[in-house]
C-alpha cells in the first residue's frame, strides 16, 4: 500500500505571477497545471508545469514566473490533461536556463481530495484556486479536479449517431471545408533524413473526413531553438544571415514534395479555394512565422512566386523583426514598422495575413494598418487576460472580427476533452464575435499533447455537433465559408 503524502498547501499560479510564491521556498506544496516535455513519450520524470495547455513546446511561456520546472520521483503522464503534483518547492537563483521556480521530488497526487488549507496568499485553499481559475485562464476542472468527470459525462450525452454522422459527411462533401492552420503529413520534419523523412497520410484522411483544403504551414524559426539537457525548448541564439531564409526554402520544398507524392491540388487563388472539395483535396501554402524574411521584403515576393505562399503568419516562437509574441515579454511594443510594411506587401501581392501568436498590441496595430480582413488562425477564448497565454480575450477577438476577419478555434484536449466540448468552445467564440467570424484551426500535428480532433477523418462528428448548435449556413461558414470570404478579399481572383 502506498504511504499517504505529507500534508501540503495548494500553491496558486497567482502567487508565482506576483512573486508571493518566494515565501514557499523549501516547503512542501501541491500545485495543479499541465505538464509539458520536449518528448513524444507518454510520460516523463522531467518536465515543465504550466497554468494552461500549451499548443507546442515552442509556445511555452518564456517568462520565468509562468512555468515551474519539475523533477519527479515517478512518472508524470503527458496525456494533455492537468495533474496535481506534490513536492518540495524551490525558489531558484541564477538558473542557467533562466527559470525562477522548481518542484523537486514531485509525485502525482493520486486522488481528487482537496488539499488542506495552508500557506496563504489570496486563498490557497481549493475554493480559492477555483475562484481564481478565470483569472488564470484555467478551466475549473484544472482547479477543482472533481469537476472533470462531470464535464466529460455531460459532453458524452451529446453522442453522434451513425445517421447524424452520415448527414454531416454529406454536408461536408458539398462544400469548400477549410482548416486554416495545419502541419499535417509530418511536413515539419525538415531536419530529419535531410528533409526526406517519410510523410504520413494526409490526402486519405482529408477525403475520408470531408476536408477540402488544409492551410499547410511550414515553420522557419526552428534553427534558433534547441532542446536543452533538461529537456526545455528555448531560443538560444540569433540566426545567422540567410539561415532562416534557407531553412524556409527547404520547408517549402518538403511541403511541395508532400503535395506531389499524395496527389493533392494547390490553391493559388480565390477561385481555386471556392472550387475545392474533399473528393480532390487541396493545400493552401502557409508559413508560420515570417522570420525567413530577415528584415527584407524580397523573400516574401519570392515565396509567393516560387513556393505559392498564400497565407503568412507574422510571428511564431520568437519576437522577430515584425513584432512581439504572446508567450514572451514584449520587445517592440507590438507591431514594428517592418511588420506594417509586410502587411502592406502581403495585401499588394495577394497573401492572407495571420496574426496568431502576436500580442494584443500587435493585433491592434495590424488592424489599423490592414485594409483587408485579418486571420487569427489558432487559439481559443478566455474571459480574463493573463500574461504569456496563447488564448485571447473577447477584446482581442473583436479586433480581428472588426476587420471582417476570422478566428480559428483549435482543439487541445486539455481545453476541449472531446468534439462536443470543442463545438461548445466554438459557440462561445461565436457569442463574442458572431458566427461569421469563427473558423477551424486544428494545428494538426503541431500540438504538443492530445487533440480533440486527432485526425481529419473525425471531422463529420464535429460537423454533427456544430449542426446541432448552429444553422446550416453558420456551420458552413465556420467550417470553411468564413475563411473563403477572407480569401476572396485577399487573394487574387
Short mmCIF file of C-alpha atoms in Angstrom, two decimals:
data_model
loop_
_atom_site.label_atom_id
_atom_site.label_comp_id
_atom_site.label_asym_id
_atom_site.label_seq_id
_atom_site.Cartn_x
_atom_site.Cartn_y
_atom_site.Cartn_z
CA UNK A 1 0.00 0.00 0.00
CA UNK A 2 1.37 3.43 -0.96
CA UNK A 3 2.12 5.66 2.01
CA UNK A 4 -0.03 8.81 2.16
CA UNK A 5 1.64 12.01 1.06
CA UNK A 6 2.54 14.52 3.77
CA UNK A 7 0.03 17.37 4.03
CA UNK A 8 0.89 20.30 1.81
CA UNK A 9 -0.89 23.55 0.90
CA UNK A 10 -2.09 24.30 -2.60
CA UNK A 11 0.02 26.90 -4.42
CA UNK A 12 -1.90 29.08 -6.91
CA UNK A 13 -0.39 30.48 -10.08
CA UNK A 14 -1.27 33.98 -8.90
CA UNK A 15 1.44 33.59 -6.25
CA UNK A 16 4.04 32.93 -8.96
CA UNK A 17 2.96 35.87 -11.06
CA UNK A 18 3.30 38.44 -8.26
CA UNK A 19 6.29 36.84 -6.51
CA UNK A 20 4.49 35.79 -3.33
CA UNK A 21 5.48 32.17 -4.05
CA UNK A 22 9.01 33.09 -2.96
CA UNK A 23 7.76 32.66 0.62
CA UNK A 24 7.09 28.98 -0.07
CA UNK A 25 10.77 28.27 -0.80
CA UNK A 26 11.84 24.85 0.57
CA UNK A 27 8.30 24.00 1.66
CA UNK A 28 6.10 21.11 0.57
CA UNK A 29 3.29 22.27 -1.72
CA UNK A 30 0.78 20.93 -4.19
CA UNK A 31 0.20 22.67 -7.50
CA UNK A 32 -2.14 21.98 -10.42
CA UNK A 33 -1.19 22.55 -14.03
CA UNK A 34 -0.33 20.99 -17.37
CA UNK A 35 2.95 19.07 -17.74
CA UNK A 36 4.89 19.65 -20.97
CA UNK A 37 8.12 17.98 -22.05
CA UNK A 38 10.24 18.02 -25.19
CA UNK A 39 9.39 14.42 -25.95
CA UNK A 40 6.66 12.41 -27.63
CA UNK A 41 6.76 9.86 -24.80
CA UNK A 42 3.63 9.12 -22.80
CA UNK A 43 5.26 10.10 -19.52
CA UNK A 44 8.34 11.85 -18.15
CA UNK A 45 10.23 12.44 -14.92
CA UNK A 46 11.43 15.87 -16.04
CA UNK A 47 9.04 18.46 -17.44
CA UNK A 48 7.72 21.96 -17.12
CA UNK A 49 4.37 22.67 -15.47
CA UNK A 50 2.33 25.49 -17.00
CA UNK A 51 -1.00 27.04 -15.97
CA UNK A 52 -2.87 26.15 -19.17
CA UNK A 53 -2.48 23.70 -22.05
CA UNK A 54 0.39 24.50 -24.42
CA UNK A 55 -0.05 24.09 -28.14
CA UNK A 56 3.57 23.01 -28.64
CA UNK A 57 6.95 23.06 -26.97
CA UNK A 58 7.91 26.25 -28.75
CA UNK A 59 4.85 28.05 -27.39
CA UNK A 60 5.75 27.51 -23.77
CA UNK A 61 5.74 30.83 -21.92
CA UNK A 62 9.26 32.16 -21.72
CA UNK A 63 8.68 34.29 -18.64
CA UNK A 64 10.19 32.63 -15.55
CA UNK A 65 7.07 33.24 -13.46
CA UNK A 66 4.85 31.35 -15.91
CA UNK A 67 6.46 27.91 -15.59
CA UNK A 68 7.58 25.56 -12.85
CA UNK A 69 10.46 23.21 -13.57
CA UNK A 70 9.54 19.73 -12.31
CA UNK A 71 11.91 16.96 -11.23
CA UNK A 72 9.79 13.98 -10.32
CA UNK A 73 10.36 10.86 -8.26
CA UNK A 74 7.95 8.96 -10.50
CA UNK A 75 6.47 9.18 -13.99
CA UNK A 76 4.21 12.11 -14.81
CA UNK A 77 1.66 11.40 -17.57
CA UNK A 78 1.92 13.55 -20.69
CA UNK A 79 -1.61 12.95 -21.96
CA UNK A 80 -2.75 16.54 -22.35
CA UNK A 81 -4.63 16.62 -19.07
CA UNK A 82 -3.95 18.68 -15.96
CA UNK A 83 -2.27 17.00 -13.00
CA UNK A 84 -1.86 17.92 -9.36
CA UNK A 85 1.70 17.45 -8.14
CA UNK A 86 3.11 17.23 -4.61
CA UNK A 87 6.73 18.14 -3.96
CA UNK A 88 9.24 20.50 -2.42
CA UNK A 89 9.08 23.97 -3.89
CA UNK A 90 12.29 25.84 -4.68
CA UNK A 91 12.97 29.47 -5.50
CA UNK A 92 15.85 29.36 -7.98
CA UNK A 93 18.61 31.94 -8.28
CA UNK A 94 20.87 32.39 -11.32
CA UNK A 95 19.41 29.33 -13.02
CA UNK A 96 21.38 28.69 -16.23
CA UNK A 97 18.16 28.42 -18.25
CA UNK A 98 16.53 31.41 -16.60
CA UNK A 99 13.72 29.71 -14.68
CA UNK A 100 12.62 31.00 -11.28
CA UNK A 101 10.78 28.08 -9.66
CA UNK A 102 11.24 24.31 -9.39
CA UNK A 103 9.34 21.46 -7.78
CA UNK A 104 11.67 18.72 -6.51
CA UNK A 105 10.80 15.10 -5.65
CA UNK A 106 7.45 15.63 -7.30
CA UNK A 107 4.77 12.93 -7.38
CA UNK A 108 1.30 12.92 -8.86
CA UNK A 109 -1.43 13.33 -6.28
CA UNK A 110 -3.40 10.10 -6.74
CA UNK A 111 -6.88 11.30 -5.85
CA UNK A 112 -9.06 14.37 -6.07
CA UNK A 113 -9.37 15.05 -2.37
CA UNK A 114 -8.86 18.74 -1.65
CA UNK A 115 -5.52 19.61 -0.07
CA UNK A 116 -5.64 21.06 3.39
CA UNK A 117 -5.55 24.86 3.74
CA UNK A 118 -2.07 26.19 4.47
CA UNK A 119 0.33 28.76 3.07
CA UNK A 120 -1.93 31.71 2.41
CA UNK A 121 -1.84 34.13 -0.48
CA UNK A 122 -5.27 35.32 -1.56
CA UNK A 123 -6.56 31.94 -0.53
CA UNK A 124 -4.51 28.85 -1.21
CA UNK A 125 -7.45 26.69 -0.37
CA UNK A 126 -9.21 24.63 -3.00
CA UNK A 127 -12.04 27.17 -3.02
CA UNK A 128 -9.53 29.98 -3.57
CA UNK A 129 -7.97 28.30 -6.57
CA UNK A 130 -11.37 27.65 -8.14
CA UNK A 131 -12.26 31.29 -7.60
CA UNK A 132 -9.03 32.32 -9.32
CA UNK A 133 -9.48 29.93 -12.25
CA UNK A 134 -10.88 32.51 -14.64
CA UNK A 135 -8.01 34.93 -13.92
CA UNK A 136 -5.51 32.18 -14.53
CA UNK A 137 -7.16 31.06 -17.78
CA UNK A 138 -7.62 27.67 -16.11
CA UNK A 139 -10.71 25.60 -16.76
CA UNK A 140 -12.39 24.97 -13.42
CA UNK A 141 -11.64 21.28 -13.95
CA UNK A 142 -7.96 22.11 -13.55
CA UNK A 143 -8.57 23.94 -10.30
CA UNK A 144 -11.12 21.51 -8.93
CA UNK A 145 -10.28 18.09 -10.21
CA UNK A 146 -13.58 16.52 -9.28
CA UNK A 147 -15.32 18.76 -11.85
CA UNK A 148 -13.71 16.92 -14.77
CA UNK A 149 -15.76 13.69 -14.70
CA UNK A 150 -19.00 15.65 -14.61
CA UNK A 151 -17.98 17.73 -17.60
CA UNK A 152 -16.92 14.66 -19.55
CA UNK A 153 -20.13 12.89 -18.67
CA UNK A 154 -22.19 15.86 -19.79
CA UNK A 155 -20.33 16.00 -23.12
CA UNK A 156 -20.75 12.25 -23.60
CA UNK A 157 -24.53 12.63 -23.65
CA UNK A 158 -24.22 14.51 -26.94
CA UNK A 159 -23.32 11.33 -28.82
CA UNK A 160 -23.25 11.35 -32.61
CA UNK A 161 -25.36 8.61 -34.15
CA UNK A 162 -24.49 6.95 -37.44
CA UNK A 163 -27.39 8.76 -39.09
CA UNK A 164 -26.17 12.16 -37.86
CA UNK A 165 -22.64 11.32 -38.93
CA UNK A 166 -23.81 10.35 -42.42
CA UNK A 167 -25.79 13.58 -42.80
CA UNK A 168 -22.81 15.59 -41.62
CA UNK A 169 -20.48 13.80 -44.05
CA UNK A 170 -22.79 14.63 -46.95
CA UNK A 171 -22.96 18.24 -45.75
CA UNK A 172 -19.14 18.49 -45.75
CA UNK A 173 -18.69 16.82 -49.13
CA UNK A 174 -20.74 19.51 -50.87
CA UNK A 175 -18.74 22.48 -49.53
CA UNK A 176 -15.24 24.01 -49.52
CA UNK A 177 -14.33 22.97 -45.98
CA UNK A 178 -11.09 24.52 -44.75
CA UNK A 179 -8.65 24.03 -41.88
CA UNK A 180 -6.94 27.41 -41.55
CA UNK A 181 -3.89 26.09 -39.67
CA UNK A 182 -2.25 22.67 -40.09
CA UNK A 183 1.10 20.87 -40.07
CA UNK A 184 -0.40 17.54 -41.13
CA UNK A 185 1.51 14.87 -43.01
CA UNK A 186 4.60 15.47 -40.83
CA UNK A 187 5.52 18.33 -43.14
CA UNK A 188 7.74 19.90 -40.47
CA UNK A 189 10.39 17.16 -40.46
CA UNK A 190 12.79 19.30 -42.45
CA UNK A 191 15.91 18.35 -40.50
CA UNK A 192 15.24 14.62 -40.42
CA UNK A 193 16.84 12.49 -43.14
CA UNK A 194 17.94 15.69 -44.89
CA UNK A 195 14.32 16.64 -45.47
CA UNK A 196 13.36 13.25 -46.88
CA UNK A 197 11.73 11.73 -43.79
CA UNK A 198 8.58 9.77 -44.70
CA UNK A 199 5.31 11.64 -44.80
CA UNK A 200 2.23 10.38 -43.03
CA UNK A 201 -1.07 10.11 -44.92
CA UNK A 202 -2.78 13.44 -45.47
CA UNK A 203 -4.93 13.12 -48.59
CA UNK A 204 -6.76 9.92 -47.44
CA UNK A 205 -7.96 11.31 -44.08
CA UNK A 206 -8.97 14.57 -45.80
CA UNK A 207 -11.12 12.60 -48.24
CA UNK A 208 -12.49 10.37 -45.51
CA UNK A 209 -13.37 13.28 -43.23
CA UNK A 210 -14.64 15.70 -45.83
CA UNK A 211 -11.89 18.33 -45.60
CA UNK A 212 -11.39 20.12 -48.90
CA UNK A 213 -8.42 22.39 -48.04
CA UNK A 214 -5.72 22.42 -45.40
CA UNK A 215 -3.70 25.61 -44.93
CA UNK A 216 -0.45 23.71 -44.53
CA UNK A 217 2.24 25.71 -42.77
CA UNK A 218 5.99 25.48 -42.75
CA UNK A 219 7.96 26.90 -39.80
CA UNK A 220 11.10 28.95 -40.43
CA UNK A 221 12.42 29.80 -36.97
CA UNK A 222 13.20 26.26 -35.75
CA UNK A 223 17.01 26.52 -36.20
CA UNK A 224 17.21 29.15 -33.48
CA UNK A 225 15.71 26.79 -30.90
CA UNK A 226 17.14 23.73 -29.24
CA UNK A 227 16.29 21.18 -26.59
CA UNK A 228 18.45 21.84 -23.55
CA UNK A 229 19.91 18.98 -21.46
CA UNK A 230 16.96 19.48 -19.11
CA UNK A 231 14.51 18.95 -21.98
CA UNK A 232 13.47 22.57 -22.49
CA UNK A 233 12.83 24.11 -25.89
CA UNK A 234 14.44 27.55 -25.88
CA UNK A 235 15.65 30.15 -28.34
CA UNK A 236 19.37 30.08 -27.73
CA UNK A 237 20.84 32.37 -30.37
CA UNK A 238 20.14 34.84 -33.11
CA UNK A 239 20.05 33.36 -36.63
CA UNK A 240 22.97 33.77 -39.00
CA UNK A 241 22.33 35.96 -42.06
CA UNK A 242 20.42 33.94 -44.64
CA UNK A 243 19.95 30.96 -42.31
CA UNK A 244 16.20 31.18 -41.78
CA UNK A 245 15.59 32.03 -45.42
CA UNK A 246 17.47 28.89 -46.45
CA UNK A 247 15.61 26.81 -43.87
CA UNK A 248 12.25 28.10 -45.14
CA UNK A 249 13.20 27.21 -48.70
CA UNK A 250 13.83 23.64 -47.52
CA UNK A 251 10.49 23.69 -45.72
CA UNK A 252 8.63 24.83 -48.81
CA UNK A 253 10.42 22.17 -50.88
CA UNK A 254 9.30 19.47 -48.44
CA UNK A 255 5.73 20.77 -48.47
CA UNK A 256 5.60 20.65 -52.27
CA UNK A 257 7.07 17.15 -52.20
CA UNK A 258 4.17 16.06 -49.97
CA UNK A 259 1.69 17.67 -52.38
CA UNK A 260 3.16 15.76 -55.32
CA UNK A 261 3.53 12.45 -53.50
CA UNK A 262 -0.07 12.38 -52.26
CA UNK A 263 -1.73 13.82 -55.36
CA UNK A 264 -3.01 16.96 -53.66
CA UNK A 265 -4.08 20.07 -55.53
CA UNK A 266 -2.63 23.54 -54.89
CA UNK A 267 -4.74 26.59 -54.12
CA UNK A 268 -3.30 29.66 -55.83
CA UNK A 269 -6.30 32.00 -55.94
CA UNK A 270 -9.78 32.52 -54.55
CA UNK A 271 -11.40 30.61 -57.41
CA UNK A 272 -9.29 27.53 -56.62
CA UNK A 273 -10.37 27.74 -52.99
CA UNK A 274 -14.05 28.14 -53.79
CA UNK A 275 -13.97 25.17 -56.17
CA UNK A 276 -12.18 22.83 -53.77
CA UNK A 277 -13.99 19.76 -52.49
CA UNK A 278 -12.85 16.89 -50.31
CA UNK A 279 -13.08 14.37 -53.15
CA UNK A 280 -9.96 16.06 -54.56
CA UNK A 281 -8.35 17.67 -51.51
CA UNK A 282 -6.08 20.67 -51.84
CA UNK A 283 -3.38 22.55 -49.96
CA UNK A 284 -3.05 26.29 -49.45
CA UNK A 285 0.63 27.02 -48.74
CA UNK A 286 1.23 28.86 -45.47
CA UNK A 287 4.17 29.90 -43.31
CA UNK A 288 4.02 30.10 -39.52
CA UNK A 289 6.31 32.98 -38.68
CA UNK A 290 7.78 35.48 -41.14
CA UNK A 291 11.27 35.12 -39.66
CA UNK A 292 12.57 33.94 -43.03
CA UNK A 293 12.15 37.45 -44.42
CA UNK A 294 15.09 38.57 -42.25
CA UNK A 295 14.07 42.20 -42.45
CA UNK A 296 13.72 42.20 -46.25
CA UNK A 297 10.53 42.18 -48.33
CA UNK A 298 12.25 40.44 -51.24
CA UNK A 299 11.86 36.88 -49.87
CA UNK A 300 8.10 37.47 -49.48
CA UNK A 301 7.60 38.05 -53.20
CA UNK A 302 9.95 35.15 -53.96
CA UNK A 303 7.95 32.81 -51.71
CA UNK A 304 4.75 33.99 -53.40
CA UNK A 305 6.11 33.34 -56.89
CA UNK A 306 8.21 30.22 -56.35
CA UNK A 307 6.58 28.46 -53.38
CA UNK A 308 2.95 29.57 -53.95
CA UNK A 309 2.80 31.15 -50.48
CA UNK A 310 -0.73 32.46 -49.88
CA UNK A 311 -1.03 32.69 -46.08
CA UNK A 312 1.60 34.30 -43.82
CA UNK A 313 1.61 34.31 -40.03
CA UNK A 314 3.68 37.27 -38.88
CA UNK A 315 5.20 35.82 -35.69
CA UNK A 316 5.76 32.45 -34.09
CA UNK A 317 8.25 31.23 -31.44
CA UNK A 318 10.36 34.37 -31.09
CA UNK A 319 9.85 38.10 -31.04
CA UNK A 320 11.08 38.76 -34.56
CA UNK A 321 11.58 41.80 -36.77
CA UNK A 322 7.81 42.10 -37.25
CA UNK A 323 6.66 42.26 -33.64
CA UNK A 324 6.00 40.74 -30.24
CA UNK A 325 4.58 37.33 -29.31
CA UNK A 326 2.14 36.32 -26.61
CA UNK A 327 4.47 33.89 -24.84
CA UNK A 328 7.46 36.19 -24.28
CA UNK A 329 7.84 39.61 -22.67
CA UNK A 330 7.30 42.37 -25.26
CA UNK A 331 10.31 43.81 -27.04
CA UNK A 332 8.80 46.16 -29.63
CA UNK A 333 5.56 47.35 -28.04
CA UNK A 334 3.50 45.45 -30.63
CA UNK A 335 3.88 45.56 -34.41
CA UNK A 336 7.08 47.07 -35.80
CA UNK A 337 7.41 49.36 -38.78
CA UNK A 338 8.72 46.42 -40.78
CA UNK A 339 5.73 44.36 -39.67
CA UNK A 340 3.44 47.06 -41.04
CA UNK A 341 5.37 47.04 -44.30
CA UNK A 342 4.95 43.26 -44.54
CA UNK A 343 1.18 43.59 -44.11
CA UNK A 344 1.03 46.13 -46.92
CA UNK A 345 3.21 43.94 -49.14
CA UNK A 346 1.01 40.89 -48.47
CA UNK A 347 -2.08 42.85 -49.43
CA UNK A 348 -0.43 44.03 -52.63
CA UNK A 349 0.69 40.52 -53.60
CA UNK A 350 -2.44 38.64 -52.56
CA UNK A 351 -1.35 36.90 -49.35
CA UNK A 352 -3.63 36.40 -46.32
CA UNK A 353 -2.20 37.96 -43.13
CA UNK A 354 -2.36 35.83 -39.98
CA UNK A 355 -1.83 37.46 -36.56
CA UNK A 356 -1.81 34.28 -34.45
CA UNK A 357 0.83 34.26 -31.68
CA UNK A 358 1.01 38.08 -31.80
CA UNK A 359 0.27 40.17 -28.74
CA UNK A 360 -2.96 42.14 -28.50
CA UNK A 361 -0.93 45.30 -29.10
CA UNK A 362 0.45 43.78 -32.31
CA UNK A 363 -3.03 42.77 -33.46
CA UNK A 364 -4.48 46.19 -32.69
CA UNK A 365 -1.80 47.92 -34.76
CA UNK A 366 -2.12 45.33 -37.55
CA UNK A 367 -5.83 46.08 -37.75
CA UNK A 368 -5.04 49.79 -38.08
CA UNK A 369 -2.57 49.12 -40.90
CA UNK A 370 -4.57 46.49 -42.80
CA UNK A 371 -7.10 47.39 -45.45
CA UNK A 372 -8.21 43.77 -45.84
CA UNK A 373 -9.50 41.18 -43.33
CA UNK A 374 -7.08 39.52 -40.91
CA UNK A 375 -6.98 35.91 -39.80
CA UNK A 376 -6.03 34.66 -36.33
CA UNK A 377 -5.70 31.03 -37.24
CA UNK A 378 -5.48 29.04 -34.00
CA UNK A 379 -6.45 29.98 -30.48
CA UNK A 380 -9.37 29.83 -28.05
CA UNK A 381 -11.28 32.25 -25.87
CA UNK A 382 -10.52 33.23 -22.29
CA UNK A 383 -12.59 35.67 -20.29
CA UNK A 384 -9.67 37.08 -18.32
CA UNK A 385 -6.34 38.32 -19.56
CA UNK A 386 -3.16 36.92 -18.06
CA UNK A 387 0.45 37.22 -19.19
CA UNK A 388 2.01 34.87 -21.72
CA UNK A 389 -1.09 32.91 -22.70
CA UNK A 390 -1.83 31.80 -26.27
CA UNK A 391 -5.54 32.26 -25.69
CA UNK A 392 -7.27 35.55 -26.42
CA UNK A 393 -9.76 37.76 -24.65
CA UNK A 394 -13.06 38.96 -26.14
CA UNK A 395 -11.48 42.37 -26.78
CA UNK A 396 -8.58 40.74 -28.66
CA UNK A 397 -11.03 38.65 -30.70
CA UNK A 398 -13.18 41.64 -31.59
CA UNK A 399 -10.19 43.46 -33.09
CA UNK A 400 -9.83 40.67 -35.66
CA UNK A 401 -13.58 40.43 -36.28
CA UNK A 402 -13.82 44.18 -36.85
CA UNK A 403 -11.56 43.81 -39.89
CA UNK A 404 -14.04 41.31 -41.34
CA UNK A 405 -11.64 38.54 -40.38
CA UNK A 406 -11.78 35.04 -38.97
CA UNK A 407 -10.56 33.44 -35.74
CA UNK A 408 -9.72 29.74 -35.93
CA UNK A 409 -10.54 27.63 -32.88
CA UNK A 410 -8.00 24.94 -32.03
CA UNK A 411 -8.66 21.61 -30.24
CA UNK A 412 -6.11 20.90 -27.43
CA UNK A 413 -7.66 18.14 -25.33
CA UNK A 414 -6.60 19.95 -22.18
CA UNK A 415 -9.09 22.67 -23.09
CA UNK A 416 -11.63 20.63 -25.04
CA UNK A 417 -11.68 16.96 -24.00
CA UNK A 418 -13.86 15.88 -26.92
CA UNK A 419 -15.57 17.20 -30.02
CA UNK A 420 -18.74 18.20 -28.16
CA UNK A 421 -16.63 20.41 -25.90
CA UNK A 422 -14.82 21.86 -28.93
CA UNK A 423 -18.18 22.68 -30.51
CA UNK A 424 -19.14 24.49 -27.30
CA UNK A 425 -15.85 26.41 -27.41
CA UNK A 426 -16.63 27.44 -30.98
CA UNK A 427 -20.09 28.54 -29.84
CA UNK A 428 -18.59 30.67 -27.06
CA UNK A 429 -16.36 32.43 -29.57
CA UNK A 430 -19.35 32.93 -31.87
CA UNK A 431 -21.25 34.51 -28.98
CA UNK A 432 -18.46 37.10 -28.72
CA UNK A 433 -17.71 37.92 -32.36
CA UNK A 434 -20.58 36.36 -34.33
CA UNK A 435 -20.59 33.07 -36.22
CA UNK A 436 -19.41 34.85 -39.39
CA UNK A 437 -16.01 35.44 -37.79
CA UNK A 438 -15.21 31.95 -36.50
CA UNK A 439 -13.31 29.17 -38.23
CA UNK A 440 -11.40 25.97 -37.52
CA UNK A 441 -7.62 25.92 -37.00
CA UNK A 442 -6.67 22.42 -35.88
CA UNK A 443 -2.87 22.84 -35.62
CA UNK A 444 -2.88 19.24 -36.85
CA UNK A 445 0.40 17.52 -35.87
CA UNK A 446 1.55 20.74 -34.25
CA UNK A 447 0.00 20.29 -30.81
CA UNK A 448 2.32 19.00 -28.11
CA UNK A 449 -0.44 16.99 -26.42
CA UNK A 450 -3.59 15.13 -27.42
CA UNK A 451 -6.18 16.78 -29.63
CA UNK A 452 -9.95 16.58 -29.54
CA UNK A 453 -9.66 16.27 -33.35
CA UNK A 454 -6.64 13.99 -33.82
CA UNK A 455 -7.45 13.06 -37.39
CA UNK A 456 -9.40 14.68 -40.22
CA UNK A 457 -11.47 11.52 -40.51
CA UNK A 458 -13.28 12.67 -37.36
CA UNK A 459 -14.47 15.92 -38.97
CA UNK A 460 -18.04 14.64 -39.63
CA UNK A 461 -18.52 14.18 -35.89
CA UNK A 462 -17.51 17.79 -35.25
CA UNK A 463 -19.81 18.92 -38.05
CA UNK A 464 -22.68 17.00 -36.46
CA UNK A 465 -22.09 18.76 -33.14
CA UNK A 466 -21.96 22.14 -34.87
CA UNK A 467 -25.14 21.46 -36.85
CA UNK A 468 -26.89 20.85 -33.53
CA UNK A 469 -25.80 24.30 -32.31
CA UNK A 470 -25.81 26.47 -35.44
CA UNK A 471 -27.84 26.89 -38.61
CA UNK A 472 -26.54 25.07 -41.71
CA UNK A 473 -25.31 28.37 -43.18
CA UNK A 474 -23.46 29.25 -39.96
CA UNK A 475 -21.92 25.78 -39.78
CA UNK A 476 -20.80 26.01 -43.40
CA UNK A 477 -19.18 29.34 -42.59
CA UNK A 478 -17.33 28.05 -39.54
CA UNK A 479 -16.03 25.02 -41.42
CA UNK A 480 -14.69 26.98 -44.37
CA UNK A 481 -17.03 29.61 -45.75
CA UNK A 482 -15.81 32.36 -43.47
CA UNK A 483 -12.18 31.76 -44.41
CA UNK A 484 -13.24 31.69 -48.06
CA UNK A 485 -14.82 35.13 -47.62
CA UNK A 486 -11.50 36.45 -46.28
CA UNK A 487 -9.62 34.75 -49.12
CA UNK A 488 -11.85 36.40 -51.71
CA UNK A 489 -10.92 39.76 -50.23
CA UNK A 490 -7.21 38.98 -50.00
CA UNK A 491 -6.17 36.56 -52.76
CA UNK A 492 -6.10 37.08 -56.48
CA UNK A 493 -9.43 36.20 -58.04
#
